[in-house]
């Protein structure tokens, strides 16, 4: 409408109506009250205080509640003021969901949060523990045990940055990573999530946090959460504290140690994480000297919050407060009191969120949990949400989908695989090495259950919570990588479990045997015997008895290998390398040299366990730090 038409219409409007229109306009302006918390120019502390002062108890308790996507909807988020939604392991919109589908889902939940009275955005979180591992087509990096063998914190930082981009590609701003456990016993089903048995290596690898979140500015206040921008994600140091030290490596069990031992072995990586600005800390299911960590006020509030001055928020593990009692959920009222009063700020209650919300509301109204504790929790959650720019950027866009499984990230993962491989044996003696293998040969054999299986080489926490055998996502199997690398005249024969007659009747120049553990995670991976599952041992003995062989082990930890060692010509620990199997072939055939060093002690028998570097009676099969080297071959 042009100005002259507008003036004509105004001229025809009776003066009394003009006056009413002007009056209504000023009333509307007055009602659109300026709010400090919505002003990005205001300091975060002021914004938190302003918003906290406006919130009802229902709104505060909603912020403390994190629910799984399977029970979430825009309506649920709006009705209960839900502060956070997560994808548990394998909880996805559909098995092969695109990045766009993920973004649409996350934004759908967010619209529910933005339609509440105060428009506090919800925070979406996911386990991205070796890349964006729950998402189809994402780059899957080696698990932490392999990264520990690289001794390369800058590589791990670059992996953090790549993971952040892939997580953001699906519209998610929060990753439940890194695991900074110090695994002291390989019988533990989560040992592969630990960088090392040595706290010094685990401390060095906290460099993944500035990879995920960005480098904190010089002279910034220590302990305050930080995020460098919308291409970074909020990290979570886990699992506080002592999760890698349980008796016999039993998952979620009891860590028996002195306070000095806890602080010198299991705590130091938390110091580094907090100094590097980690935004959240996740509590461990395990106990310390019989006290469940989810109920340990001394360590959560007394040590982490008060002594270490951690200013981010503390989050429970999945149904973590339920497991304060045995059996879990036996006395949920007690569990809520114990967990919240211990200092947990955000509670992961994936399914029974109304029970939690009603229970916590009752306990606050009846003075079992002080309002000051609720305010501390919500203040911390809001501080993190303001810090990461969630109020200014609540909705994800599609500009970053190009990063999911990108070529650059796959090349980085391939580099990580190369550097993580540990050469444990190479020929009868240093004078007669088998590796690197020649690319030109008349006929070679590739055997084993893990040679042509993406799921097996990725391990647990891949697509599904427990992982899954089979070609479950996009990547390069070790068999494909070998074929890609060999000279075109070399015949490659693949037989998963060849019989002795077949082996004798074919004249193989050499054999590559790729065997290992099946995928597993958490308690399902606990193992008292650490033996290679069948048919791994029989494949090794059959093939290596007949053909010159290199055995490539795909495992989440050291396993029983001594009985077969004499038969094996060359032995490589490849850990759980992820989707980029080409990195294995790169080193086997000499395009790059072996450089990895054991980040864990390799035991002779399980009777020695736990065995760790520095023990008085230290008599390993391969000591901590062991790893033979080879030189790259220019052309072979």
Coordinates of C-alpha atoms in Angstrom, one line a residue:
X1 CA 0.0 0.0 0.0
X2 CA 1.5 3.4 -1.0
X3 CA 1.6 6.4 1.3
X4 CA -1.0 8.5 -0.5
X5 CA -3.6 5.6 -0.4
X6 CA -2.8 5.2 3.4
X7 CA -3.3 8.9 4.0
X8 CA -6.6 8.9 2.1
X9 CA -7.9 5.9 4.2
X10 CA -6.8 7.6 7.4
X11 CA -8.5 10.8 6.4
X12 CA -11.7 8.9 5.9
X13 CA -11.4 7.3 9.4
X14 CA -13.2 9.2 12.2
X15 CA -10.7 10.8 14.6
X16 CA -12.0 8.7 17.6
X17 CA -11.1 5.4 15.9
X18 CA -7.6 6.8 15.0
X19 CA -7.1 7.6 18.7
X20 CA -8.2 4.1 19.7
X21 CA -5.8 2.5 17.1
X22 CA -2.9 4.5 18.5
X23 CA -3.8 3.7 22.1
X24 CA -4.0 -0.1 21.3
X25 CA -0.7 0.1 19.5
X26 CA 1.0 1.6 22.6
X27 CA -0.7 -1.0 24.9
X28 CA 0.6 -3.8 22.7
X29 CA 4.1 -2.3 22.8
X30 CA 3.9 -2.1 26.6
X31 CA 2.8 -5.7 26.9
X32 CA 5.7 -6.9 24.6
X33 CA 7.8 -6.4 27.7
X34 CA 11.6 -6.3 27.3
X35 CA 13.0 -9.4 29.0
X36 CA 16.7 -9.5 30.0
X37 CA 16.9 -13.3 29.4
X38 CA 15.9 -12.9 25.7
X39 CA 18.6 -10.3 25.1
X40 CA 21.8 -11.9 23.8
X41 CA 23.7 -8.7 24.6
X42 CA 23.2 -9.2 28.3
X43 CA 25.7 -11.3 30.3
X44 CA 24.8 -14.9 30.7
X45 CA 24.6 -14.6 34.5
X46 CA 22.0 -11.9 34.3
X47 CA 20.0 -13.8 31.7
X48 CA 20.0 -16.9 33.9
X49 CA 18.9 -14.9 37.0
X50 CA 16.1 -13.1 35.1
X51 CA 14.7 -16.3 33.6
X52 CA 15.0 -18.3 36.8
X53 CA 13.0 -15.6 38.6
X54 CA 10.1 -16.0 36.2
X55 CA 9.8 -19.7 36.4
X56 CA 7.2 -21.8 38.2
X57 CA 8.1 -25.0 40.0
X58 CA 6.5 -27.0 37.1
X59 CA 8.7 -25.2 34.6
X60 CA 11.9 -25.8 36.7
X61 CA 11.2 -29.5 37.1
X62 CA 10.5 -29.8 33.4
X63 CA 14.0 -28.4 32.7
X64 CA 15.5 -31.1 34.9
X65 CA 13.8 -33.9 32.9
X66 CA 15.3 -35.6 29.9
X67 CA 13.1 -38.1 28.0
X68 CA 13.7 -40.5 25.1
X69 CA 12.5 -39.5 21.6
X70 CA 10.2 -42.6 21.5
X71 CA 7.9 -41.1 24.1
X72 CA 8.5 -37.5 23.1
X73 CA 6.2 -35.3 20.9
X74 CA 5.8 -31.5 20.5
X75 CA 2.7 -31.8 22.7
X76 CA 4.5 -33.7 25.5
X77 CA 7.5 -31.3 25.4
X78 CA 5.0 -28.3 25.7
X79 CA 2.7 -29.8 28.4
X80 CA 5.5 -30.9 30.7
X81 CA 8.1 -28.1 29.9
X82 CA 10.6 -30.9 29.0
X83 CA 14.1 -29.5 29.1
X84 CA 15.8 -32.2 27.1
X85 CA 15.2 -35.1 24.7
X86 CA 17.6 -37.8 23.8
X87 CA 18.2 -40.7 21.5
X88 CA 19.2 -43.8 23.5
X89 CA 21.3 -46.4 21.7
X90 CA 19.6 -47.3 18.5
X91 CA 16.7 -44.9 19.1
X92 CA 16.3 -43.4 15.6
X93 CA 13.5 -42.0 13.4
X94 CA 14.0 -44.9 11.0
X95 CA 16.9 -47.4 10.4
X96 CA 18.3 -45.5 7.3
X97 CA 17.0 -42.0 8.2
X98 CA 18.6 -39.1 6.3
X99 CA 20.1 -36.1 8.0
X100 CA 17.0 -34.1 6.8
X101 CA 14.7 -36.6 8.6
X102 CA 16.7 -36.2 11.8
X103 CA 16.6 -32.4 11.6
X104 CA 12.8 -32.5 11.0
X105 CA 12.3 -34.7 14.1
X106 CA 14.5 -32.5 16.4
X107 CA 12.9 -29.3 15.2
X108 CA 9.4 -30.9 15.7
X109 CA 10.2 -31.4 19.4
X110 CA 11.8 -28.0 19.6
X111 CA 8.6 -26.3 18.3
X112 CA 6.8 -27.8 21.3
X113 CA 9.4 -26.2 23.7
X114 CA 9.1 -22.8 21.8
X115 CA 5.4 -22.8 22.2
X116 CA 5.6 -22.7 26.1
X117 CA 5.1 -19.5 28.1
X118 CA 8.7 -18.8 28.5
X119 CA 9.9 -20.3 25.2
X120 CA 12.9 -22.1 26.8
X121 CA 14.4 -24.3 24.1
X122 CA 14.9 -28.0 24.7
X123 CA 18.3 -29.6 24.4
X124 CA 18.6 -32.7 22.2
X125 CA 21.4 -35.2 23.1
X126 CA 22.8 -38.4 21.6
X127 CA 25.6 -40.9 22.2
X128 CA 28.3 -40.0 19.6
X129 CA 31.1 -42.0 21.1
X130 CA 33.2 -43.0 18.0
X131 CA 31.8 -40.6 15.5
X132 CA 28.0 -40.1 15.1
X133 CA 27.6 -43.8 15.6
X134 CA 23.9 -44.1 15.8
X135 CA 23.3 -42.6 12.4
X136 CA 23.3 -44.4 9.0
X137 CA 26.0 -43.3 6.6
X138 CA 28.0 -41.4 9.4
X139 CA 31.8 -41.8 9.6
X140 CA 32.6 -44.4 12.3
X141 CA 36.0 -43.7 13.9
X142 CA 38.0 -46.3 15.8
X143 CA 36.8 -46.8 19.4
X144 CA 38.8 -45.1 22.1
X145 CA 41.1 -48.1 22.9
X146 CA 42.5 -47.8 19.4
X147 CA 42.8 -44.0 19.7
X148 CA 44.8 -44.5 22.9
X149 CA 47.3 -46.6 20.9
X150 CA 47.9 -43.7 18.5
X151 CA 49.4 -41.6 21.4
X152 CA 48.2 -38.6 19.3
X153 CA 46.0 -36.1 21.2
X154 CA 45.8 -33.7 18.2
X155 CA 44.4 -36.5 16.0
X156 CA 41.8 -37.1 18.7
X157 CA 41.0 -33.4 18.7
X158 CA 40.4 -33.4 14.9
X159 CA 38.2 -36.5 15.4
X160 CA 36.2 -34.5 17.9
X161 CA 35.8 -31.6 15.5
X162 CA 34.7 -33.9 12.7
X163 CA 32.2 -35.7 15.0
X164 CA 30.8 -32.3 16.0
X165 CA 30.1 -31.4 12.4
X166 CA 28.4 -34.8 11.7
X167 CA 26.2 -34.5 14.9
X168 CA 25.2 -30.9 13.9
X169 CA 24.5 -32.3 10.4
X170 CA 21.5 -34.0 12.0
X171 CA 20.4 -31.0 13.9
X172 CA 21.7 -32.2 17.3
X173 CA 23.8 -29.9 19.6
X174 CA 24.8 -32.3 22.4
X175 CA 26.9 -35.5 22.5
X176 CA 27.3 -37.8 25.4
X177 CA 31.1 -38.1 24.9
X178 CA 33.9 -38.5 25.7
X179 CA 34.2 -41.5 28.0
X180 CA 37.2 -40.7 30.1
X181 CA 37.2 -44.0 32.1
X182 CA 40.5 -45.5 33.1
X183 CA 39.9 -49.2 32.3
X184 CA 41.9 -51.2 34.8
X185 CA 40.5 -54.6 33.9
X186 CA 39.8 -55.8 30.3
X187 CA 37.0 -58.1 31.5
X188 CA 34.9 -54.9 31.6
X189 CA 32.4 -54.8 28.7
X190 CA 33.1 -51.1 28.2
X191 CA 36.9 -51.3 28.2
X192 CA 37.1 -50.3 24.5
X193 CA 35.4 -47.0 25.5
X194 CA 38.5 -46.2 27.6
X195 CA 41.7 -44.7 26.0
X196 CA 44.0 -46.5 28.3
X197 CA 44.8 -48.1 31.7
X198 CA 47.2 -45.2 32.2
X199 CA 45.6 -42.0 33.5
X200 CA 48.2 -39.9 31.8
X201 CA 47.1 -41.1 28.3
X202 CA 43.4 -40.6 29.2
X203 CA 44.2 -37.1 30.4
X204 CA 46.0 -36.3 27.1
X205 CA 43.1 -37.6 25.1
X206 CA 40.7 -35.1 26.8
X207 CA 41.9 -33.0 23.9
X208 CA 38.8 -34.4 22.2
X209 CA 36.7 -31.9 24.3
X210 CA 38.1 -28.7 22.5
X211 CA 37.6 -30.7 19.3
X212 CA 33.9 -31.1 20.1
X213 CA 33.3 -27.8 21.8
X214 CA 36.0 -25.5 20.5
X215 CA 39.1 -24.1 22.2
X216 CA 38.3 -22.0 25.2
X217 CA 39.6 -18.4 24.9
X218 CA 42.8 -17.6 26.7
X219 CA 42.4 -16.3 30.3
X220 CA 38.8 -17.5 30.4
X221 CA 37.3 -18.5 33.8
X222 CA 38.1 -22.1 34.6
X223 CA 35.2 -24.5 35.1
X224 CA 32.7 -22.5 33.1
X225 CA 31.1 -24.3 30.2
X226 CA 32.1 -23.1 26.7
X227 CA 31.0 -23.6 23.1
X228 CA 32.8 -21.9 20.1
X229 CA 29.7 -21.7 17.9
X230 CA 27.0 -23.5 15.9
X231 CA 29.4 -25.9 14.3
X232 CA 30.4 -27.3 17.7
X233 CA 28.5 -29.5 20.1
X234 CA 28.2 -29.7 23.9
X235 CA 30.3 -32.5 25.3
X236 CA 29.8 -34.7 28.4
X237 CA 32.7 -36.2 30.4
X238 CA 31.7 -39.6 31.6
X239 CA 31.2 -41.6 33.8
X240 CA 32.0 -39.8 37.0
X241 CA 33.9 -41.5 38.6
X242 CA 35.7 -44.8 38.9
X243 CA 33.7 -46.7 36.3
X244 CA 36.8 -48.4 34.9
X245 CA 37.9 -49.7 38.3
X246 CA 35.2 -52.1 39.3
X247 CA 36.0 -55.4 40.9
X248 CA 36.8 -58.0 38.2
X249 CA 35.7 -55.5 35.6
X250 CA 32.0 -56.2 36.3
X251 CA 30.0 -53.4 34.7
X252 CA 28.1 -51.0 37.0
X253 CA 29.7 -52.7 40.0
X254 CA 31.8 -51.6 42.9
X255 CA 35.1 -49.8 42.7
X256 CA 37.0 -50.6 45.9
X257 CA 39.9 -48.2 46.5
X258 CA 41.3 -45.6 48.8
X259 CA 40.4 -42.0 48.2
X260 CA 44.0 -41.4 47.1
X261 CA 43.7 -44.1 44.5
X262 CA 40.4 -42.8 43.2
X263 CA 41.8 -39.3 42.9
X264 CA 45.1 -40.3 41.4
X265 CA 43.8 -42.8 38.8
X266 CA 40.2 -42.1 38.0
X267 CA 39.8 -38.4 38.7
X268 CA 42.6 -36.6 36.9
X269 CA 41.0 -36.6 33.4
X270 CA 38.0 -34.7 35.0
X271 CA 40.4 -31.9 36.1
X272 CA 41.5 -31.5 32.5
X273 CA 38.0 -31.8 31.1
X274 CA 36.8 -29.0 33.4
X275 CA 39.7 -26.8 32.6
X276 CA 38.9 -27.3 28.9
X277 CA 35.4 -26.0 29.5
X278 CA 33.4 -29.3 29.3
X279 CA 29.7 -28.4 29.6
X280 CA 28.3 -31.5 31.3
X281 CA 29.4 -34.4 33.4
X282 CA 27.6 -37.7 33.4
X283 CA 27.4 -39.8 36.6
X284 CA 28.5 -43.5 36.6
X285 CA 26.2 -46.4 37.4
X286 CA 29.0 -47.9 39.5
X287 CA 29.7 -47.5 43.2
X288 CA 32.7 -46.4 45.1
X289 CA 33.3 -48.5 48.3
X290 CA 29.7 -49.5 48.3
X291 CA 28.1 -46.1 47.8
X292 CA 26.3 -45.7 44.4
X293 CA 27.8 -42.8 42.5
X294 CA 24.3 -41.5 41.6
X295 CA 23.7 -41.0 45.3
X296 CA 27.2 -39.8 46.3
X297 CA 26.8 -36.2 47.5
X298 CA 30.3 -36.0 48.8
X299 CA 31.8 -36.5 45.3
X300 CA 29.2 -34.8 43.1
X301 CA 28.4 -31.7 45.1
X302 CA 31.4 -31.6 47.5
X303 CA 34.2 -32.5 45.1
X304 CA 33.0 -31.9 41.5
X305 CA 30.9 -28.8 42.1
X306 CA 32.5 -27.2 45.2
X307 CA 36.1 -28.2 45.1
X308 CA 36.7 -28.4 41.3
X309 CA 34.3 -25.5 40.7
X310 CA 32.5 -27.1 37.8
X311 CA 29.8 -24.7 36.6
X312 CA 28.1 -26.8 33.9
X313 CA 25.4 -29.3 34.7
X314 CA 25.5 -32.8 36.0
X315 CA 23.4 -35.4 34.2
X316 CA 22.4 -38.9 35.3
X317 CA 23.0 -42.0 33.1
X318 CA 20.1 -43.8 31.5
X319 CA 17.6 -44.7 34.3
X320 CA 20.6 -44.0 36.6
X321 CA 18.6 -42.9 39.6
X322 CA 16.4 -46.0 39.3
X323 CA 19.6 -48.1 39.8
X324 CA 20.4 -46.5 43.2
X325 CA 18.3 -49.3 44.6
X326 CA 18.6 -53.0 44.1
X327 CA 16.6 -54.1 42.3
X328 CA 16.3 -51.0 40.2
X329 CA 13.2 -48.8 40.8
X330 CA 12.4 -50.7 44.0
X331 CA 11.9 -47.4 45.9
X332 CA 11.7 -44.6 43.4
X333 CA 10.8 -41.9 45.9
X334 CA 14.0 -42.6 47.8
X335 CA 15.9 -42.7 44.5
X336 CA 14.7 -39.2 43.5
X337 CA 15.6 -37.8 46.9
X338 CA 19.1 -39.5 46.9
X339 CA 19.9 -38.6 43.3
X340 CA 18.7 -35.0 43.2
X341 CA 20.1 -34.1 46.7
X342 CA 23.4 -35.7 45.7
X343 CA 23.7 -32.9 43.1
X344 CA 22.4 -34.4 39.8
X345 CA 20.8 -31.6 37.8
X346 CA 19.3 -33.3 34.8
X347 CA 17.7 -36.7 35.2
X348 CA 17.7 -39.1 32.2
X349 CA 14.2 -40.7 32.7
X350 CA 13.7 -42.0 29.2
X351 CA 10.2 -43.4 29.6
X352 CA 8.5 -42.9 33.0
X353 CA 8.8 -39.1 33.0
X354 CA 5.4 -38.4 34.6
X355 CA 6.3 -40.6 37.6
X356 CA 9.6 -38.6 38.0
X357 CA 7.9 -35.2 37.5
X358 CA 5.1 -36.0 40.0
X359 CA 7.5 -37.5 42.5
X360 CA 10.0 -34.6 42.4
X361 CA 7.2 -32.1 42.6
X362 CA 5.7 -33.8 45.7
X363 CA 9.2 -34.0 47.4
X364 CA 9.9 -30.3 46.8
X365 CA 6.5 -29.2 48.0
X366 CA 6.9 -31.3 51.2
X367 CA 10.5 -30.0 51.8
X368 CA 12.3 -33.3 51.3
X369 CA 14.3 -31.6 48.6
X370 CA 15.1 -27.9 49.2
X371 CA 14.1 -25.3 46.6
X372 CA 17.8 -24.1 46.6
X373 CA 18.8 -27.5 45.2
X374 CA 16.2 -27.2 42.4
X375 CA 17.4 -23.6 41.6
X376 CA 21.0 -24.8 41.5
X377 CA 20.1 -27.5 39.0
X378 CA 18.0 -25.2 36.8
X379 CA 20.5 -22.4 36.9
X380 CA 23.2 -24.8 35.7
X381 CA 21.0 -26.1 32.9
X382 CA 20.1 -22.6 31.8
X383 CA 23.7 -21.4 31.9
X384 CA 24.6 -24.2 29.5
X385 CA 21.7 -23.5 27.2
X386 CA 22.6 -19.8 27.0
X387 CA 26.3 -20.6 26.6
X388 CA 25.7 -22.8 23.5
X389 CA 23.5 -20.2 21.9
X390 CA 20.3 -22.4 22.1
X391 CA 18.0 -19.4 22.7
X392 CA 19.4 -17.6 19.6
X393 CA 19.5 -20.7 17.4
X394 CA 16.8 -23.1 18.7
X395 CA 16.0 -24.6 15.3
X396 CA 18.5 -26.6 13.2
X397 CA 18.9 -25.8 9.5
X398 CA 19.9 -27.9 6.6
X399 CA 23.1 -26.1 5.8
X400 CA 25.3 -28.7 7.5
X401 CA 23.9 -32.0 6.1
X402 CA 26.9 -32.2 3.7
X403 CA 29.2 -33.1 6.6
X404 CA 27.5 -36.4 7.4
X405 CA 29.9 -39.2 6.3
X406 CA 31.9 -36.7 4.2
X407 CA 35.0 -37.7 2.2
X408 CA 37.3 -35.6 4.4
X409 CA 36.0 -37.3 7.6
X410 CA 36.4 -40.7 6.1
X411 CA 40.0 -39.9 5.2
X412 CA 40.5 -38.7 8.8
X413 CA 39.1 -42.0 10.1
X414 CA 41.4 -43.9 7.7
X415 CA 44.4 -42.0 9.2
X416 CA 43.2 -42.9 12.7
X417 CA 43.0 -46.5 11.8
X418 CA 46.6 -46.5 10.4
X419 CA 47.9 -44.9 13.5
X420 CA 46.0 -47.2 15.9
X421 CA 47.2 -50.5 14.6
X422 CA 49.7 -52.2 17.0
X423 CA 52.2 -54.8 15.5
X424 CA 52.7 -57.4 18.1
X425 CA 54.7 -60.0 16.1
X426 CA 56.5 -59.8 12.8
X427 CA 58.1 -63.0 11.6
X428 CA 60.4 -65.4 13.4
X429 CA 62.9 -62.7 14.0
X430 CA 63.8 -59.1 13.2
X431 CA 65.9 -60.4 10.3
X432 CA 62.9 -62.2 8.7
X433 CA 59.9 -59.9 9.0
X434 CA 56.7 -60.9 7.2
X435 CA 55.2 -57.4 7.1
X436 CA 54.9 -55.3 5.0
X437 CA 53.3 -57.8 2.7
X438 CA 54.1 -57.7 -1.0
X439 CA 51.3 -56.3 -3.2
X440 CA 52.3 -58.5 -6.1
X441 CA 51.7 -62.2 -5.5
X442 CA 50.2 -65.0 -7.6
X443 CA 47.4 -65.9 -5.1
X444 CA 46.6 -64.9 -1.6
X445 CA 44.0 -66.0 0.9
X446 CA 41.8 -63.8 3.1
X447 CA 40.0 -65.7 5.8
X448 CA 38.0 -65.0 9.0
X449 CA 34.7 -63.8 10.3
X450 CA 35.7 -60.2 10.5
X451 CA 37.3 -59.8 7.0
X452 CA 34.1 -58.7 5.2
X453 CA 31.9 -57.4 7.9
X454 CA 31.4 -53.7 8.6
X455 CA 29.4 -54.3 11.8
X456 CA 32.1 -56.6 13.3
X457 CA 34.9 -54.1 12.6
X458 CA 32.9 -51.3 14.2
X459 CA 31.9 -53.1 17.3
X460 CA 29.3 -51.9 19.9
X461 CA 27.6 -48.5 19.8
X462 CA 27.3 -48.7 16.1
X463 CA 23.8 -48.2 14.5
X464 CA 22.4 -50.3 17.4
X465 CA 23.3 -49.9 21.1
X466 CA 24.9 -53.4 21.1
X467 CA 26.2 -53.0 17.5
X468 CA 25.3 -55.6 14.9
X469 CA 27.1 -58.0 12.7
X470 CA 26.8 -57.6 9.0
X471 CA 27.1 -54.7 6.5
X472 CA 24.9 -52.3 8.5
X473 CA 26.2 -49.0 7.3
X474 CA 28.4 -47.4 4.6
X475 CA 32.1 -48.1 4.8
X476 CA 35.0 -50.2 3.5
X477 CA 35.5 -53.7 4.8
X478 CA 39.0 -55.0 5.3
X479 CA 38.5 -57.5 2.5
X480 CA 37.5 -54.7 0.1
X481 CA 40.5 -52.6 1.3
X482 CA 42.9 -55.5 0.6
X483 CA 41.5 -55.9 -3.0
X484 CA 41.7 -52.2 -3.5
X485 CA 45.4 -52.2 -2.5
X486 CA 46.9 -55.3 -4.2
X487 CA 48.3 -55.4 -7.7
X488 CA 45.7 -56.2 -10.4
X489 CA 47.5 -59.5 -11.3
X490 CA 47.2 -60.8 -7.7
X491 CA 44.4 -63.3 -7.2
X492 CA 42.5 -62.8 -4.0
X493 CA 40.5 -65.7 -2.6
X494 CA 38.1 -65.1 0.3
X495 CA 37.0 -68.1 2.4
X496 CA 35.6 -67.3 5.9
X497 CA 36.6 -70.7 7.4
X498 CA 38.6 -72.8 5.0
X499 CA 39.3 -76.5 5.7
X500 CA 42.7 -78.0 5.7
X501 CA 42.2 -79.9 2.4
X502 CA 41.3 -76.7 0.7
X503 CA 44.3 -74.9 2.1
X504 CA 46.7 -77.7 1.0
X505 CA 45.3 -78.0 -2.5
X506 CA 45.7 -74.2 -3.2
X507 CA 49.2 -72.7 -3.4
X508 CA 48.7 -69.4 -1.5
X509 CA 51.6 -67.0 -1.3
X510 CA 50.4 -65.9 2.1
X511 CA 47.1 -65.6 4.1
X512 CA 45.5 -62.7 6.0
X513 CA 43.2 -64.0 8.8
X514 CA 40.8 -61.4 10.3
X515 CA 39.0 -62.7 13.4
X516 CA 37.8 -61.2 16.7
X517 CA 35.1 -60.5 19.1
X518 CA 31.4 -60.0 18.1
X519 CA 29.9 -56.6 18.7
X520 CA 28.8 -55.8 22.3
X521 CA 28.4 -53.0 24.7
X522 CA 28.1 -52.5 28.4
X523 CA 27.2 -55.5 30.6
X524 CA 26.7 -57.7 27.6
X525 CA 30.4 -57.4 26.9
X526 CA 31.6 -58.4 30.4
X527 CA 33.8 -61.5 30.0
X528 CA 35.4 -63.6 32.6
X529 CA 37.5 -65.7 30.2
X530 CA 38.4 -63.2 27.3
X531 CA 38.7 -66.0 24.8
X532 CA 38.3 -65.5 21.1
X533 CA 34.8 -66.9 20.2
X534 CA 34.6 -69.8 17.7
X535 CA 35.3 -70.2 14.9
X536 CA 38.2 -67.7 15.4
X537 CA 40.7 -70.1 17.1
X538 CA 40.1 -72.9 14.6
X539 CA 40.5 -70.5 11.6
X540 CA 43.8 -69.3 13.0
X541 CA 45.1 -72.8 13.7
X542 CA 43.9 -74.3 10.4
X543 CA 45.2 -71.5 8.2
X544 CA 48.5 -70.7 10.0
X545 CA 49.4 -74.4 10.2
X546 CA 49.5 -74.6 6.4
X547 CA 50.1 -71.0 5.0
X548 CA 52.4 -68.2 6.0
X549 CA 49.9 -66.0 7.8
X550 CA 49.3 -62.6 9.4
X551 CA 46.5 -62.5 11.9
X552 CA 44.5 -59.3 12.3
X553 CA 42.6 -59.2 15.6
X554 CA 39.4 -57.1 15.8
X555 CA 38.7 -56.8 19.5
X556 CA 37.7 -54.3 22.1
X557 CA 40.6 -55.3 24.4
X558 CA 43.4 -57.7 24.8
X559 CA 42.2 -61.3 24.5
X560 CA 43.7 -64.8 25.1
X561 CA 46.2 -65.2 22.2
X562 CA 49.2 -66.9 23.8
X563 CA 48.1 -70.5 22.9
X564 CA 48.2 -69.6 19.1
X565 CA 51.2 -67.2 19.1
X566 CA 53.8 -69.8 18.1
X567 CA 51.8 -70.7 14.9
X568 CA 51.1 -67.1 13.9
X569 CA 53.8 -65.5 11.7
X570 CA 52.7 -61.9 12.2
X571 CA 50.1 -60.5 14.6
X572 CA 48.3 -57.2 14.5
X573 CA 46.0 -55.7 17.1
X574 CA 43.5 -53.6 15.0
X575 CA 41.0 -53.0 17.9
X576 CA 37.6 -51.8 16.6
X577 CA 38.7 -49.7 13.6
X578 CA 35.3 -48.5 12.4
X579 CA 34.0 -48.0 8.9
X580 CA 37.3 -47.2 7.2
X581 CA 39.0 -50.6 6.7
X582 CA 41.3 -49.1 4.1
X583 CA 43.5 -47.9 6.9
X584 CA 44.3 -51.5 7.8
X585 CA 45.4 -52.3 4.2
X586 CA 47.4 -49.1 4.1
X587 CA 49.7 -50.4 6.8
X588 CA 49.7 -54.2 6.0
X589 CA 51.1 -53.5 2.5
X590 CA 53.6 -50.8 3.5
X591 CA 52.0 -47.6 2.2
X592 CA 52.5 -46.5 5.8
X593 CA 54.5 -47.9 8.6
X594 CA 53.2 -49.4 11.9
X595 CA 53.5 -46.9 14.7
X596 CA 50.8 -47.8 17.3
X597 CA 51.8 -48.6 20.9
X598 CA 49.7 -50.7 23.4
X599 CA 47.6 -48.4 25.6
X600 CA 46.8 -51.5 27.6
X601 CA 48.9 -54.3 29.0
X602 CA 48.4 -57.6 27.1
X603 CA 48.1 -60.4 29.7
X604 CA 49.3 -64.0 29.3
X605 CA 46.4 -65.6 31.1
X606 CA 43.2 -64.2 32.7
X607 CA 44.5 -65.5 36.0
X608 CA 46.9 -62.5 36.0
X609 CA 44.0 -60.0 35.9
X610 CA 43.8 -57.2 36.8
X611 CA 47.3 -56.5 35.5
X612 CA 48.4 -52.9 34.9
X613 CA 51.7 -51.1 34.2
X614 CA 53.5 -50.3 37.4
X615 CA 52.2 -53.4 39.2
X616 CA 54.8 -55.1 41.5
X617 CA 54.6 -58.5 39.8
X618 CA 54.3 -57.3 36.2
X619 CA 54.8 -60.2 33.8
X620 CA 52.7 -59.6 30.7
X621 CA 52.7 -61.2 27.3
X622 CA 53.2 -57.8 25.7
X623 CA 53.9 -54.9 28.0
X624 CA 52.1 -51.5 28.1
X625 CA 53.7 -49.3 25.4
X626 CA 54.8 -52.3 23.2
X627 CA 54.5 -52.1 19.5
X628 CA 56.9 -53.1 16.7
X629 CA 57.5 -50.6 13.9
X630 CA 57.9 -50.9 10.1
X631 CA 59.0 -48.5 7.5
X632 CA 56.8 -47.5 4.5
X633 CA 57.7 -49.1 1.3
X634 CA 58.0 -46.7 -1.7
X635 CA 56.8 -49.2 -4.3
X636 CA 56.1 -52.9 -3.8

